[in-house]
Short mmCIF file of C-alpha atoms and ligand atoms in Angstrom, two decimals:
data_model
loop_
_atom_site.label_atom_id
_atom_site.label_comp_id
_atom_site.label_asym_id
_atom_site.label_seq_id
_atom_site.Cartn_x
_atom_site.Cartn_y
_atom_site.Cartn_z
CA UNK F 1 85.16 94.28 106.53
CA UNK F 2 85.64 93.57 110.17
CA UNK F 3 83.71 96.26 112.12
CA UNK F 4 86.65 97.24 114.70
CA UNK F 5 89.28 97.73 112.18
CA UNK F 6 91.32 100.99 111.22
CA UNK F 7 89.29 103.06 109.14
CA UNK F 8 92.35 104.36 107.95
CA UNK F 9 94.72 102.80 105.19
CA UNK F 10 96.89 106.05 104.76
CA UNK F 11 97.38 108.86 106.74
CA UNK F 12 99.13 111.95 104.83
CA UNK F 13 100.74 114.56 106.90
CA UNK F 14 101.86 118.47 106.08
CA UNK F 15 105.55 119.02 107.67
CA UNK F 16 105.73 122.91 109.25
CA UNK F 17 104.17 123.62 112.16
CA UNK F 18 102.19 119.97 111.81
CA UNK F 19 105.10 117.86 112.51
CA UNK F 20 107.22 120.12 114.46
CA UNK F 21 105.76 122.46 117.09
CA UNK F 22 104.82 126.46 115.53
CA UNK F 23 106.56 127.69 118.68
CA UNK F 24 110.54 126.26 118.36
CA UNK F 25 111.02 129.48 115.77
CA UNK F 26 110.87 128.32 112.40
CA UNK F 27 107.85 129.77 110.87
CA UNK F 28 108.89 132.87 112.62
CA UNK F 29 111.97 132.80 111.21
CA UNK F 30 110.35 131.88 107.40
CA UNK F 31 108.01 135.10 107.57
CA UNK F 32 111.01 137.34 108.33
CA UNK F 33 113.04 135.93 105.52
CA UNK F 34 109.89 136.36 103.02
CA UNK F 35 109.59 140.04 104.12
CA UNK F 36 113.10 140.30 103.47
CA UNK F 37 112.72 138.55 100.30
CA UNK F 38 110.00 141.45 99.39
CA UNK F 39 112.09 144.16 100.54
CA UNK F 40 115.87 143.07 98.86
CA UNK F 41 114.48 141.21 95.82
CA UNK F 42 111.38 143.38 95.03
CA UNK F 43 111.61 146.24 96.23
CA UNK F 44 108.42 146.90 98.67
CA UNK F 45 108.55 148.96 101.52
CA UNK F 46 109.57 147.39 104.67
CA UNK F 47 106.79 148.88 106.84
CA UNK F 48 104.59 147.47 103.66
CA UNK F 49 106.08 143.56 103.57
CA UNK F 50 104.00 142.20 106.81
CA UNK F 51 100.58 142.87 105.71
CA UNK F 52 101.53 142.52 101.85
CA UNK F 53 102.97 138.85 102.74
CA UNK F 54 99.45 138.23 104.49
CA UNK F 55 97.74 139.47 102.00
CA UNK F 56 99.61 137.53 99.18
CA UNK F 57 98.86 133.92 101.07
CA UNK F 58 95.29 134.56 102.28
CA UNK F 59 94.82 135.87 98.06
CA UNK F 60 97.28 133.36 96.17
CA UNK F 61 98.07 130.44 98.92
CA UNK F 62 101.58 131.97 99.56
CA UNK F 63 104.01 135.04 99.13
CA UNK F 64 105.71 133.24 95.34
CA UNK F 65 102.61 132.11 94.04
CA UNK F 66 101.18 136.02 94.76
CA UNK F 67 104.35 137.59 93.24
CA UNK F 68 103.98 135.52 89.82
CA UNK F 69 100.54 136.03 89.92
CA UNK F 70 100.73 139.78 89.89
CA UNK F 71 103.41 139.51 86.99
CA UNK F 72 106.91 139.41 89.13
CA UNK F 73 108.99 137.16 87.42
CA UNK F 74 110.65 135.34 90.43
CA UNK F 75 112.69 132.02 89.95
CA UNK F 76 110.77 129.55 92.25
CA UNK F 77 114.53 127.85 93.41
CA UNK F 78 115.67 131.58 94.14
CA UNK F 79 113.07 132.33 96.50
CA UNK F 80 113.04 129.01 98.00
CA UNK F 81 116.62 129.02 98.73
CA UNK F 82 116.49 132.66 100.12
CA UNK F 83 113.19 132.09 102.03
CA UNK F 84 114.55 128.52 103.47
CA UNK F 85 118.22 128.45 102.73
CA UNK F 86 118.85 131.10 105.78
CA UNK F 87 116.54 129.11 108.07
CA UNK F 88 118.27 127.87 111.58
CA UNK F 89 117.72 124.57 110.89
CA UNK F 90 119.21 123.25 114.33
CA UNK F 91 116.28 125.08 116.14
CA UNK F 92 114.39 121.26 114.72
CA UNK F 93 116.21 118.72 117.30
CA UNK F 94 115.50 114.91 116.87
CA UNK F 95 112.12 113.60 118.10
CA UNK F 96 112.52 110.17 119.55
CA UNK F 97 108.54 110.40 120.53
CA UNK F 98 107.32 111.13 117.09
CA UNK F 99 109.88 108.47 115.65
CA UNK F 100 107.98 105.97 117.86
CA UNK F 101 104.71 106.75 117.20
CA UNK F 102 105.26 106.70 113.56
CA UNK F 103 107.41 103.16 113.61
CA UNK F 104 104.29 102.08 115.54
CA UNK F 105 101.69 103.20 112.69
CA UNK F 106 101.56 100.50 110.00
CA UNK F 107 99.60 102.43 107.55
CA UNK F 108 100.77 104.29 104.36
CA UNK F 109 102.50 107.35 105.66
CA UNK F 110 103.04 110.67 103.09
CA UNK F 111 103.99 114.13 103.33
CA UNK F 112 102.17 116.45 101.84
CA UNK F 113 103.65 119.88 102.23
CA UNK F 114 103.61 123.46 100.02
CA UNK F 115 107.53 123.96 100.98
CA UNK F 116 110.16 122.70 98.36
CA UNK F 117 111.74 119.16 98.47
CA UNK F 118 115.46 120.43 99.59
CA UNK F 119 113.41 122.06 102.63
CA UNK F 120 111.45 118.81 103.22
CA UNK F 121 114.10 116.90 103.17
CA UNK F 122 115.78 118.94 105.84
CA UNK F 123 113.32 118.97 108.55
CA UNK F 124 112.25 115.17 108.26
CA UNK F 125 116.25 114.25 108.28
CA UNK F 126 116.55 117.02 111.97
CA UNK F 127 113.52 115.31 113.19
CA UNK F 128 114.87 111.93 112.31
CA UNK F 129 111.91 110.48 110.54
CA UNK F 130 112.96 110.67 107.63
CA UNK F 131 112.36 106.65 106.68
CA UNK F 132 108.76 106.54 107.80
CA UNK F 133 107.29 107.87 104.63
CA UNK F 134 107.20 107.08 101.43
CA UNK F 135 106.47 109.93 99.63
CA UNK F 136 107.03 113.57 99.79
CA UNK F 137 104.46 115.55 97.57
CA UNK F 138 105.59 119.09 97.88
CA UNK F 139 105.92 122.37 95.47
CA UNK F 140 107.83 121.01 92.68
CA UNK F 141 105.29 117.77 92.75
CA UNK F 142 102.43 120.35 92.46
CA UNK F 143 104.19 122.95 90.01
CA UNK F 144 106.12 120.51 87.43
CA UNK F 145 105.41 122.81 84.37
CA UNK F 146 106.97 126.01 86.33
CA UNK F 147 110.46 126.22 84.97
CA UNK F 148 108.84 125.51 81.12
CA UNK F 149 107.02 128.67 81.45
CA UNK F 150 108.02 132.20 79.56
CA UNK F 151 105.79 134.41 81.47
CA UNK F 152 105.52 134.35 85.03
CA UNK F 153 101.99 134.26 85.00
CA UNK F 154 101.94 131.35 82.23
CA UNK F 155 101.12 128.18 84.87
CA UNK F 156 100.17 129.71 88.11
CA UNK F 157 101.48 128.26 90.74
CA UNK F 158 99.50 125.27 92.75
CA UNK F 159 99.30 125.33 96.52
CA UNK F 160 97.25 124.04 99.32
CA UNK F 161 94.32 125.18 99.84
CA UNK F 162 93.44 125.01 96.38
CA UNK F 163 91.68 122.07 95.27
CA UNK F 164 93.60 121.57 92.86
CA UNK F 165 96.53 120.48 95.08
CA UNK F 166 94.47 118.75 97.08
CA UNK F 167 93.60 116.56 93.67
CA UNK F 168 97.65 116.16 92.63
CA UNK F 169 98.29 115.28 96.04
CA UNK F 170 95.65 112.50 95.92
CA UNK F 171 96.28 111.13 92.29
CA UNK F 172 100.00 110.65 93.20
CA UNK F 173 99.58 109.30 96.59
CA UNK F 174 96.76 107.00 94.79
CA UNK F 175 94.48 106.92 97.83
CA UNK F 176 90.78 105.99 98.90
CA UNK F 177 90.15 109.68 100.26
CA UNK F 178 87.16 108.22 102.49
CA UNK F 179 90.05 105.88 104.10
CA UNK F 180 92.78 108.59 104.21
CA UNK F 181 93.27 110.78 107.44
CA UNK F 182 94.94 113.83 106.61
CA UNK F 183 96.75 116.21 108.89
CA UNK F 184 97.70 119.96 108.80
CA UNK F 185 97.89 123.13 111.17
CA UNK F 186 96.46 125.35 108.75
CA UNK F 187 92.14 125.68 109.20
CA UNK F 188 91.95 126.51 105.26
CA UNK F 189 94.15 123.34 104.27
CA UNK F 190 91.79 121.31 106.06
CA UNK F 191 88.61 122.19 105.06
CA UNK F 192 90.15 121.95 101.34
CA UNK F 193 90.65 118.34 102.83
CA UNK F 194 87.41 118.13 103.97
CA UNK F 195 86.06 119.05 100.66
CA UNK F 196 87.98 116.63 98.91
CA UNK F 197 86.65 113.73 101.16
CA UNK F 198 89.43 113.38 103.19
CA UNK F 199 89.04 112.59 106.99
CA UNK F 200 90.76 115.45 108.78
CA UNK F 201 92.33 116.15 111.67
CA UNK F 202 93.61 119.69 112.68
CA UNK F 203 97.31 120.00 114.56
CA UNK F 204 98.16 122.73 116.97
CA UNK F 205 94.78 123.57 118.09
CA UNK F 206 92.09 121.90 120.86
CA UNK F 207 89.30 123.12 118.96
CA UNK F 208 87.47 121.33 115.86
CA UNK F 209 86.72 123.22 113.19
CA UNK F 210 83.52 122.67 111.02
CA UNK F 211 85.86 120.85 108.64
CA UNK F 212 88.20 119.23 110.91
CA UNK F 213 87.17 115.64 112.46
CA UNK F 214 89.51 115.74 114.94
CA UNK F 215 91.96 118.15 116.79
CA UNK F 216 95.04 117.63 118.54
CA UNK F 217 97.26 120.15 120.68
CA UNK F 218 100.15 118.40 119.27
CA UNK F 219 100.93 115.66 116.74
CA UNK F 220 102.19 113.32 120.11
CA UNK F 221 98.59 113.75 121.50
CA UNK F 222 97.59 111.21 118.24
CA UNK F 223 97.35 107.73 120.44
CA UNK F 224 94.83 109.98 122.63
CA UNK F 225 92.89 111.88 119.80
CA UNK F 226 92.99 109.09 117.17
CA UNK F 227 93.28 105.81 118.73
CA UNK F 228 91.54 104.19 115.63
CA UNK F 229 94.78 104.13 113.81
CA UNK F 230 95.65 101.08 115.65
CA UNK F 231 92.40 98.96 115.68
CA UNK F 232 93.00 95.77 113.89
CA UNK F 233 90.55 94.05 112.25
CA UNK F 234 88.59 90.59 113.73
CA UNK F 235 90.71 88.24 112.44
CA UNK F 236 93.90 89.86 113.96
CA UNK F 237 92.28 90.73 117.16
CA UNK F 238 91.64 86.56 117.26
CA UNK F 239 95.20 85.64 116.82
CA UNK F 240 95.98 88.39 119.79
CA UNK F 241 95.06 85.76 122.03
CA UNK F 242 95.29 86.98 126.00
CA UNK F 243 98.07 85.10 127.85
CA UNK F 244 95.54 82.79 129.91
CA UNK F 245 94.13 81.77 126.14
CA UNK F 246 97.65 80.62 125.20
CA UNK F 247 97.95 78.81 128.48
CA UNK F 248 95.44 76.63 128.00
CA UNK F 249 96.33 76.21 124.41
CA UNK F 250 100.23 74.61 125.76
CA UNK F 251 98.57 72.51 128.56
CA UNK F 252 96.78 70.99 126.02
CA UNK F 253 99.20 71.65 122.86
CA UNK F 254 103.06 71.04 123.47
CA UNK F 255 104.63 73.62 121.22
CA UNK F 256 106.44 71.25 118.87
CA UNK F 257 103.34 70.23 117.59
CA UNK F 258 102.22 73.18 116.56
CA UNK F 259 105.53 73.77 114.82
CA UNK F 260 105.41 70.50 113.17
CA UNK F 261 102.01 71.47 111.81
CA UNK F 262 102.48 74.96 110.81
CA UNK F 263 105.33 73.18 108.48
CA UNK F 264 102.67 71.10 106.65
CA UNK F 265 99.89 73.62 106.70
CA UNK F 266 99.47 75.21 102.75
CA UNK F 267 96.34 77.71 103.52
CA UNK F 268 97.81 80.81 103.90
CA UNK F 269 95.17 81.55 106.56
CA UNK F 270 95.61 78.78 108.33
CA UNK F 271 99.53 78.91 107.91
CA UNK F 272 98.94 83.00 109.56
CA UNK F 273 96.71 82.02 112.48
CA UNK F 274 99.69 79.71 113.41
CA UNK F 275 102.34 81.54 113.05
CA UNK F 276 100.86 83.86 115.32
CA UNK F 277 99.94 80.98 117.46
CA UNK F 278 103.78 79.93 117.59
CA UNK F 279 104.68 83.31 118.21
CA UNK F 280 102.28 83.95 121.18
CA UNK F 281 103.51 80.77 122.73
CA UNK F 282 106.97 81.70 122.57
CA UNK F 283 106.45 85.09 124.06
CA UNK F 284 104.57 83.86 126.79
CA UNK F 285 107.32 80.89 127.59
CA UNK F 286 110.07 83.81 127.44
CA UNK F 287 112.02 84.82 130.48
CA UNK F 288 110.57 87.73 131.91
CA UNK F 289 112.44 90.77 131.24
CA UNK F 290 114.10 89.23 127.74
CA UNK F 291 113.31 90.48 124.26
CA UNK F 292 110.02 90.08 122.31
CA UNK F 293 110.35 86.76 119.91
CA UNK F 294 110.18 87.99 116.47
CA UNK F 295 109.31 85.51 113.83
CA UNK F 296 109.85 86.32 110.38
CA UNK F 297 108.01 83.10 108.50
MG1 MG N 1 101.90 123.78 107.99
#
């Protein structure tokens, strides 16, 4: 393994508040429809639904999971179309930034999230990222047994932090955990990471935790924080050859040579090295100012 390349092969991202800043109004707006949720649907008191919603995900990993737990029989689609279906949705605006930075990452990229898949769906279409990844793991990948069950305590539900999600969410993504980055706002989420020997990195806050290996203000901050995304390994740093390389290369090399023996090279390594040869020389022959050559061999 070439010592300067990514140490990453997959990076696996939650969605709320990781991939969209905490502040635009969404989560806000998701508490206040839970509370709501506990107050129309179960009856709580309203001065008792803040601290019984905090209670219910620091105890259970979130507000449905607590209410089954504790014997409510709540349909998981009901509360996730109250608790999302109301959400202003247009608050999420398109982020050409993000969109860039993620067209720029060539690794495996999945989102790992506890919200449903209609919600998921949703906020990676607003942000327009939709095509980057491809996977969602969300509640319905972690609770498939939920709508088989007669009592509502009969599967409790799965959520991050538990470990248990943290293992689903690694079987179906199929990953190396040691070579998997994984990002999330929440501090519990990733030190469950952590202790599933994930690399970590924590969004929305400058400090590390214990359990976080990096920390970012912001998911844009990630060519700053993480710059090892991008390292190539040896043998593609050697066919980045610096222009005054491929210089010396076409005094010595006219370019139809090349060509003519990339076209009767069979070793695929060989056939590679020139192709990005070609494809150097080409870019550096290019009027300034026109459009990278892109060769698709
Ligand atoms: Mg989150």
């Amino acid at each position: 393994m070439a010592s300067s390349s990514s140490p990453f092969d997959c990076l696996i991202f939650d969605l709320d508040d990781t991939l969209y800043s905490s502040k635009i109004g969404i989560g806000e707006a998701t508490r206040r429809n839970i509370e709501d949720f506990l107050v129309e649907k179960c009856g709580f008191a309203k001065s008792n639904a803040s601290t019984l919603r905090s209670e219910l995900l620091r105890t259970y990993g979130g507000t449905l999971a607590g209410l089954r737990a504790l014997g409510y029989d709540v349909d998981a689609d009901d509360y996730h179309s109250f608790v999302h279906g109301r959400l202003p949705y247009d608050l999420i605006k398109p982020d050409a930034r993000l969109r860039g930075l993620l067209r720029s990452i060539n690794q495996r990229k999945i989102i790992f999230t506890n919200s449903d898949g209609i919600h998921a769906m949703k906020v990676l279409d607003r942000l327009g990222i939709k095509d980057f990844f491809e996977q969602i793991i969300c509640f319905e990948t972690m609770n498939p047994s939920l709508t088989k069950s007669s009592t509502p305590d009969e599967f409790p539900i799965v959520l991050k932090p538990s470990l248990d999600a943290m293992n689903i969410a690694m079987d179906v993504a199929e990953v190396d955990p040691r070579r998997t980055l994984f990002f999330d706002d929440s501090v519990r989420n990733v030190a469950a990471g952590k202790a599933v020997g994930l690399q970590t990195a924590l969004v929305g806050k400058t400090m590390r935790t214990k359990e976080a290996d990096y920390a970012m203000e912001d998911v844009h901050n990630l060519v700053q924080v993480i710059p090892e995304i991008w390292y190539k390994g040896e043998d593609e740093q050697r066919l980045n050859r610096t222009r005054s390389d491929i210089e010396s290369i076409l005094t010595a090399t006219p370019v139809g040579a090349v060509v003519s023996e990339l076209l009767k090279t069979k070793d695929t390594a060989e056939k590679a090295s020139k192709v990005a040869l070609v494809y150097d020389v080409l870019n550096t022959l290019k009027p300034r100012g026109s459009s990278k050559v892109d060769l698709s061999l």
